[in-house]
C-alpha cells in the first residue's frame, strides 16, 4: 500500500472540486485533487458552462443592475420553505467575490448574458445573472489536454455567449477556425481554464483514482483510502478532505430509494454513482434535499452510447420552437413546453390516485413539417433526411396510432392548440408570456410567435421523451463554510462538501441558467479557503501508517 501525505485532498474534478483546489492552493497549502475516471472535468465539462452569479460585476456592461435585496427577494419567492436562509445568504454574498477570484487566479474571463432568469417576471427576477467564459484554448493544459472530458451534448467549440450575440454557431468557417486553434466551448471552456490555473499553480492531480473510504469518523476526518489502477492508497490530509464527487444519478439503488419519483435517464458522466454520498453516510453525516434532482426532459436516440452507457440527450429548441408540443399518452399537453427544463421535469411526476400511476410518463414530442423545415431536432438538422428514430405519419390520427397515443385526444389537443396559437395565446399553460421562453425560440419572430406556433402542416412527427437529470441535488448538509454536518448537528472536523454531492442550497428550485454551477463554484471556493485556514483536525482515530 502506498502512503501519501498532503494538506488538502479534493475528491472530484468538476467545477466544485477545481474551485476548491484553486482556492486552497491560493492560501499557500499543498493540494491533491483526485478524479475517479480517466477524464477531468466531471459533469461540469459536459454542461453548458454557464454559472449563475447574482450581483456580478459584469452586469453593468449589458445595462443590467442587481442588489443583494433583489436576489434574496427572488430566491425567497422560489423557496417554498425549502431553502436554508443562512446558506442562501452565504452564496449571494460570496458568489461575486468568487467570480473576481477566478478571473484574478486564472485566464478565464466572463461576461454577463442577456439570458433572463427562469422566472424573470417574479419579484427580484432579471437578466444578466448568468455568465459565460466563452471559448477557451486547451493548449495551456499541457499533458493534461487529452484528459479533458469531451461533451456529447456540446461537441463543437461554441458558447452561450455566441447565442447571446446572434452568431451562427453552425458556421463551418467559425467552427473550423476554433478547432484549428484547439478551442473548446461551453463547460469544456470553463474547465480548461480552471485546470490551466491548477496546473500552473502546482496542484497535484491524479486521474483513475477512486476514493473508497474516508479515514475517520464523526469526530474528525483525517484522510482517504483510494484505489489507483489496482494499487491501494492511503492519503493523509493534514487539514481537510473536500468532497466534490458529483451526484448519485447513476446509482439505481440510491435513486430508487431517495428520489420522489421515477428517473428514466442520466445525462451526466456514468461515474456519478454517489461515492461521496455513501462515504459521508458511513461516518454519520446528516443528509438533506435527498428527494430532488436537476430534472431535464430528454430523448434517447437508439444505439448512441457514452463511455459504454446509453447516451441521453437534453432538449431545448425541441420544446421551445413554434410547431412543437409535448403530450402524454392521452394526447394531452400537460405543461408549458417552453419553460425551464427543471420545472417541466417536475410535472412528469404528477400522480393519478385512481389509475395509481404517472399519467405523463411516457410522453412524446409532437412536431409539424413546418418545425422540421426550420429547426433542428437533436442531431437532425433542416434539410437532412428524417432518421428512423423519428416516427412520421401523414395525419395526426395515423401518428397517434403508430406510437400508442389516444388518437381522439391528440386530434382534439392539436386542434385547440392551433386555434390558440394562431391568436398568439396559450390560455391553459401561458406559453409565450415569459422572456426566458423567447431566448430559445425563433429569433426571426417577435413576441409570443417566437415560441407559439400552430402544428399546421403535415406530415407530422413524434419522438418519445423521457425524464432525465443533469445531476441529483441531495447529500450531506453543510454549514455556511461548507463544513459537513453530523447527525447531532455538529460539524465533522476535517470534512467539507461542495457541488452536487452536497445538499443543494436551492431546494426544489432552479432560479436561472447555471444555478448548478454557480453554487458549486462558490461553495468550492468557500470550502477551499476555509479548509486551508483551519488548524489540523484533532485526531481521535488511529494514524495512517
PDB file of C-alpha atoms in Angstrom, residues 168-170 301 314-324 365 367-384 386-387 389-390 440-442 463:
ATOM      1  CA  UNK A 168     -24.415  31.480 -36.391  1.00  0.00           C
ATOM      2  CA  UNK A 169     -23.000  28.710 -34.217  1.00  0.00           C
ATOM      3  CA  UNK A 170     -23.143  26.242 -37.118  1.00  0.00           C
ATOM      4  CA  UNK A 301     -31.503   8.093 -29.864  1.00  0.00           C
ATOM      5  CA  UNK A 314     -31.182  17.118 -23.425  1.00  0.00           C
ATOM      6  CA  UNK A 315     -33.830  19.148 -25.246  1.00  0.00           C
ATOM      7  CA  UNK A 316     -34.066  22.903 -25.788  1.00  0.00           C
ATOM      8  CA  UNK A 317     -35.302  24.308 -29.102  1.00  0.00           C
ATOM      9  CA  UNK A 318     -37.052  20.941 -29.496  1.00  0.00           C
ATOM     10  CA  UNK A 319     -39.502  22.088 -26.798  1.00  0.00           C
ATOM     11  CA  UNK A 320     -39.410  25.836 -27.363  1.00  0.00           C
ATOM     12  CA  UNK A 321     -39.714  26.136 -31.137  1.00  0.00           C
ATOM     13  CA  UNK A 322     -43.033  27.016 -32.776  1.00  0.00           C
ATOM     14  CA  UNK A 323     -44.696  23.973 -34.329  1.00  0.00           C
ATOM     15  CA  UNK A 324     -43.703  21.709 -31.437  1.00  0.00           C
ATOM     16  CA  UNK A 365     -42.694  15.444 -28.691  1.00  0.00           C
ATOM     17  CA  UNK A 367     -43.853  18.204 -34.412  1.00  0.00           C
ATOM     18  CA  UNK A 368     -45.188  19.580 -37.668  1.00  0.00           C
ATOM     19  CA  UNK A 369     -43.438  19.719 -41.016  1.00  0.00           C
ATOM     20  CA  UNK A 370     -43.126  23.479 -40.513  1.00  0.00           C
ATOM     21  CA  UNK A 371     -40.941  22.830 -37.469  1.00  0.00           C
ATOM     22  CA  UNK A 372     -38.830  20.200 -39.229  1.00  0.00           C
ATOM     23  CA  UNK A 373     -38.227  22.528 -42.183  1.00  0.00           C
ATOM     24  CA  UNK A 374     -36.850  25.296 -39.976  1.00  0.00           C
ATOM     25  CA  UNK A 375     -35.317  23.968 -36.775  1.00  0.00           C
ATOM     26  CA  UNK A 376     -33.039  21.161 -35.612  1.00  0.00           C
ATOM     27  CA  UNK A 377     -34.265  18.241 -33.562  1.00  0.00           C
ATOM     28  CA  UNK A 378     -31.272  16.885 -31.639  1.00  0.00           C
ATOM     29  CA  UNK A 379     -28.839  15.549 -34.274  1.00  0.00           C
ATOM     30  CA  UNK A 380     -31.207  16.037 -37.232  1.00  0.00           C
ATOM     31  CA  UNK A 381     -30.972  19.427 -38.969  1.00  0.00           C
ATOM     32  CA  UNK A 382     -33.263  21.082 -41.542  1.00  0.00           C
ATOM     33  CA  UNK A 383     -32.724  19.540 -44.939  1.00  0.00           C
ATOM     34  CA  UNK A 384     -31.441  16.243 -43.539  1.00  0.00           C
ATOM     35  CA  UNK A 386     -35.768  12.011 -41.475  1.00  0.00           C
ATOM     36  CA  UNK A 387     -33.946   9.384 -39.362  1.00  0.00           C
ATOM     37  CA  UNK A 389     -35.844   7.114 -34.725  1.00  0.00           C
ATOM     38  CA  UNK A 390     -38.343   9.860 -35.592  1.00  0.00           C
ATOM     39  CA  UNK A 440     -34.513  29.889 -27.033  1.00  0.00           C
ATOM     40  CA  UNK A 441     -37.301  30.288 -29.584  1.00  0.00           C
ATOM     41  CA  UNK A 442     -37.495  31.543 -33.167  1.00  0.00           C
ATOM     42  CA  UNK A 463     -40.363  11.299 -30.642  1.00  0.00           C
TER      43      UNK A 463
END
